[in-house]
Tab-separated table of C-alpha atoms in Angstrom:
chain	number	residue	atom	x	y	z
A	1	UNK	CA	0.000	0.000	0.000
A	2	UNK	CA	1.271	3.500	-1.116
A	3	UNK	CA	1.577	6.393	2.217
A	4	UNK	CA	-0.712	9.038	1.548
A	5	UNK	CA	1.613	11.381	1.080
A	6	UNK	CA	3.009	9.697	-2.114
A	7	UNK	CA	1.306	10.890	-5.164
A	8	UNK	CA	2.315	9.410	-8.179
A	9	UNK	CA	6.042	8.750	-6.814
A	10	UNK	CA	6.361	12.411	-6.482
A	11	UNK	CA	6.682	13.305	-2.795
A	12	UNK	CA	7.625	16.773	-1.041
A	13	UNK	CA	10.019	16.491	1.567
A	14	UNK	CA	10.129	20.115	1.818
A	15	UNK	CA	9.697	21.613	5.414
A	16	UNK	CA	10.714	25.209	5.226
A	17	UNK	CA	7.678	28.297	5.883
A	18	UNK	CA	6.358	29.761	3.042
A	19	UNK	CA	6.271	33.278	2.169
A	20	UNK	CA	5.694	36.276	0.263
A	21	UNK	CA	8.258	38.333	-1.066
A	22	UNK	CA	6.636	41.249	-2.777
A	23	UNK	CA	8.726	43.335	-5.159
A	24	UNK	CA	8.369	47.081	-5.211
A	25	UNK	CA	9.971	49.845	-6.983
A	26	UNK	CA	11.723	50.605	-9.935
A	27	UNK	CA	10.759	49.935	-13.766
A	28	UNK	CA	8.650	46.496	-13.971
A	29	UNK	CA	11.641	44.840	-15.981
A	30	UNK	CA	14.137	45.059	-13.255
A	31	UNK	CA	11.179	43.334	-10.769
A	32	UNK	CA	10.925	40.701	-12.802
A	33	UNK	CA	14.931	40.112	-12.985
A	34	UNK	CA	15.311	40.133	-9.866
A	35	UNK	CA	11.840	38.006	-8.781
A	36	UNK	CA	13.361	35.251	-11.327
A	37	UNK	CA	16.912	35.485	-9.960
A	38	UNK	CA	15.533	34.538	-6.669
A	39	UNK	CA	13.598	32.165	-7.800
A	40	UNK	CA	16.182	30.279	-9.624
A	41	UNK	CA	17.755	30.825	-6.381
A	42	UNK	CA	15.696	29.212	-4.176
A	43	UNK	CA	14.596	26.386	-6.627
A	44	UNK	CA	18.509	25.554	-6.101
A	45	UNK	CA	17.620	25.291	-2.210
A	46	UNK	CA	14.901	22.947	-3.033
A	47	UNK	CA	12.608	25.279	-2.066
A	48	UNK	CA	8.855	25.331	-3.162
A	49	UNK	CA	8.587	28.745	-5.414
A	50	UNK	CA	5.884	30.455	-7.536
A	51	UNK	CA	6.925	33.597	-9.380
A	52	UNK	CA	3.032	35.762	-9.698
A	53	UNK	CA	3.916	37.966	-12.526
A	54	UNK	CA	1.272	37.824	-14.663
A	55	UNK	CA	-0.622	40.617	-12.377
A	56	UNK	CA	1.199	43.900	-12.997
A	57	UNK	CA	-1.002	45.291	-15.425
A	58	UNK	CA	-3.331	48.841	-14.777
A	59	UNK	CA	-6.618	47.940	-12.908
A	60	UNK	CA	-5.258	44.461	-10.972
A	61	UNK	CA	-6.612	44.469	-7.271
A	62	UNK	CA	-3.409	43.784	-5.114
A	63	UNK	CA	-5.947	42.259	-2.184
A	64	UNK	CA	-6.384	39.505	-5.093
A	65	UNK	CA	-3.143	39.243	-6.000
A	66	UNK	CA	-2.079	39.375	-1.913
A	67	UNK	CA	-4.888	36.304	-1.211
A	68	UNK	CA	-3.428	33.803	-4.160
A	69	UNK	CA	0.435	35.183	-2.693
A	70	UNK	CA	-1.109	34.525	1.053
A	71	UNK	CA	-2.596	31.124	0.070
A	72	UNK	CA	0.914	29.875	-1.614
A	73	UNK	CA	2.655	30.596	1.554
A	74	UNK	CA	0.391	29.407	3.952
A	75	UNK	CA	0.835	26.102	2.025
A	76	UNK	CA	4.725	26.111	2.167
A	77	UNK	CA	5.730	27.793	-1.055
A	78	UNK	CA	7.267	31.162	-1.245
A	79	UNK	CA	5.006	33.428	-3.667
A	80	UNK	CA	7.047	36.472	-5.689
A	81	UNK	CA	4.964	38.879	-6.417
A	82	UNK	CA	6.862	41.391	-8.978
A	83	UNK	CA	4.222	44.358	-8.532
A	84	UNK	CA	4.310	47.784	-7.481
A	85	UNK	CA	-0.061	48.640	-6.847
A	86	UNK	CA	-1.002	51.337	-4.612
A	87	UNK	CA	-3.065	49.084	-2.039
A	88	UNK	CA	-0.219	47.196	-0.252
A	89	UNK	CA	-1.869	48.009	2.997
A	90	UNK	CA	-4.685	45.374	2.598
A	91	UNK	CA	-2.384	42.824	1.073
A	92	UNK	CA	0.184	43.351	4.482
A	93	UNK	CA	-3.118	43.142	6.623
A	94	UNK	CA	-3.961	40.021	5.287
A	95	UNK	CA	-0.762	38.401	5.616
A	96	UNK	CA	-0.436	39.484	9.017
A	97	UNK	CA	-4.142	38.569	10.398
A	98	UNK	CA	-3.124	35.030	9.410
A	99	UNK	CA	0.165	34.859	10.582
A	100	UNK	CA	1.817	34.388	7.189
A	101	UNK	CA	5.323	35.485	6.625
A	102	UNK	CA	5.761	38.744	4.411
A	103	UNK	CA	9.109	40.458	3.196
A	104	UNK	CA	8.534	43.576	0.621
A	105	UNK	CA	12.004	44.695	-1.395
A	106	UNK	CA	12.074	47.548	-3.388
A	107	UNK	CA	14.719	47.320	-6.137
A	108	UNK	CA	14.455	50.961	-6.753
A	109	UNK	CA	18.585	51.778	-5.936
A	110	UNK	CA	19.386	48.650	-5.945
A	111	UNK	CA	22.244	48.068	-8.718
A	112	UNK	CA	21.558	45.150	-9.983
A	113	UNK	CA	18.842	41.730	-9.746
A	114	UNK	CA	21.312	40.085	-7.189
A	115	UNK	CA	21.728	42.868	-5.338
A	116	UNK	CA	17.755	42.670	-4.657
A	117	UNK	CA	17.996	38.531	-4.036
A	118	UNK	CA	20.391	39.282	-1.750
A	119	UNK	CA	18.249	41.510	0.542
A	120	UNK	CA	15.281	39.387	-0.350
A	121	UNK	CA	17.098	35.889	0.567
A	122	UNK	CA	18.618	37.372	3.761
A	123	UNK	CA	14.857	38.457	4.982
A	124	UNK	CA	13.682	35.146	4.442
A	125	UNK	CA	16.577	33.360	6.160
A	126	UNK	CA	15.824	35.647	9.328
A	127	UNK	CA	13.808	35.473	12.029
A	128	UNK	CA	10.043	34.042	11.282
């Protein structure tokens, strides 16, 4: 008999918290460099990641956005969300009425996509 939590032969032996890292600032192009550059970062941790970067477009509702980001992390995977909307407030409300790890980064300044990993990573490696 198979364990339940073998699907197919595919099993996640991942254990590490799930987050969002939500990526502010600067021209869209440099958000999405540096939310795929930690990505491919974290992917090389074995880490469950999901890059959101399909939303960045005039009229999205961040609190949408912030509930698919908030459901991802709650379920172990670390959502990057590569926007910059006006409404962040309700997204970090959300996050923090259910206890869900959050980490914004703006890359505005920032000289380059690692540069912006870097700061990301090192929030996510910190304290919970």
């Amino acid at each position: 008999m198979t364990a339940p939590a073998d699907r197919g032969g595919v099993r996640c032996r991942c254990t590490c918290p799930g987050a969002t890292v939500w990526l502010t600032g600067g021209p869209a192009a440099d958000r999405l460099a540096a939310a795929y550059a930690l990505a491919e970062r974290l992917l090389a941790e074995e880490r469950r990641v999901e890059v959101l970067d399909r939303f960045d477009e005039l009229g999205t509702d961040a609190r949408r956005i912030g509930l698919v980001a908030e459901v991802l992390a709650r379920n172990g995977v670390v959502a990057v969300v590569p926007c910059a909307p006006e409404t962040l407030a309700a997204v970090r409300a959300r996050h923090s009425a259910s206890h869900t790890r959050y980490v914004e980064i703006c890359v505005t300044g920032r000289r380059s996509p690692e540069e912006s990993v870097r700061a990301a990573h090192g929030r996510l490696l910190g304290p919970h």
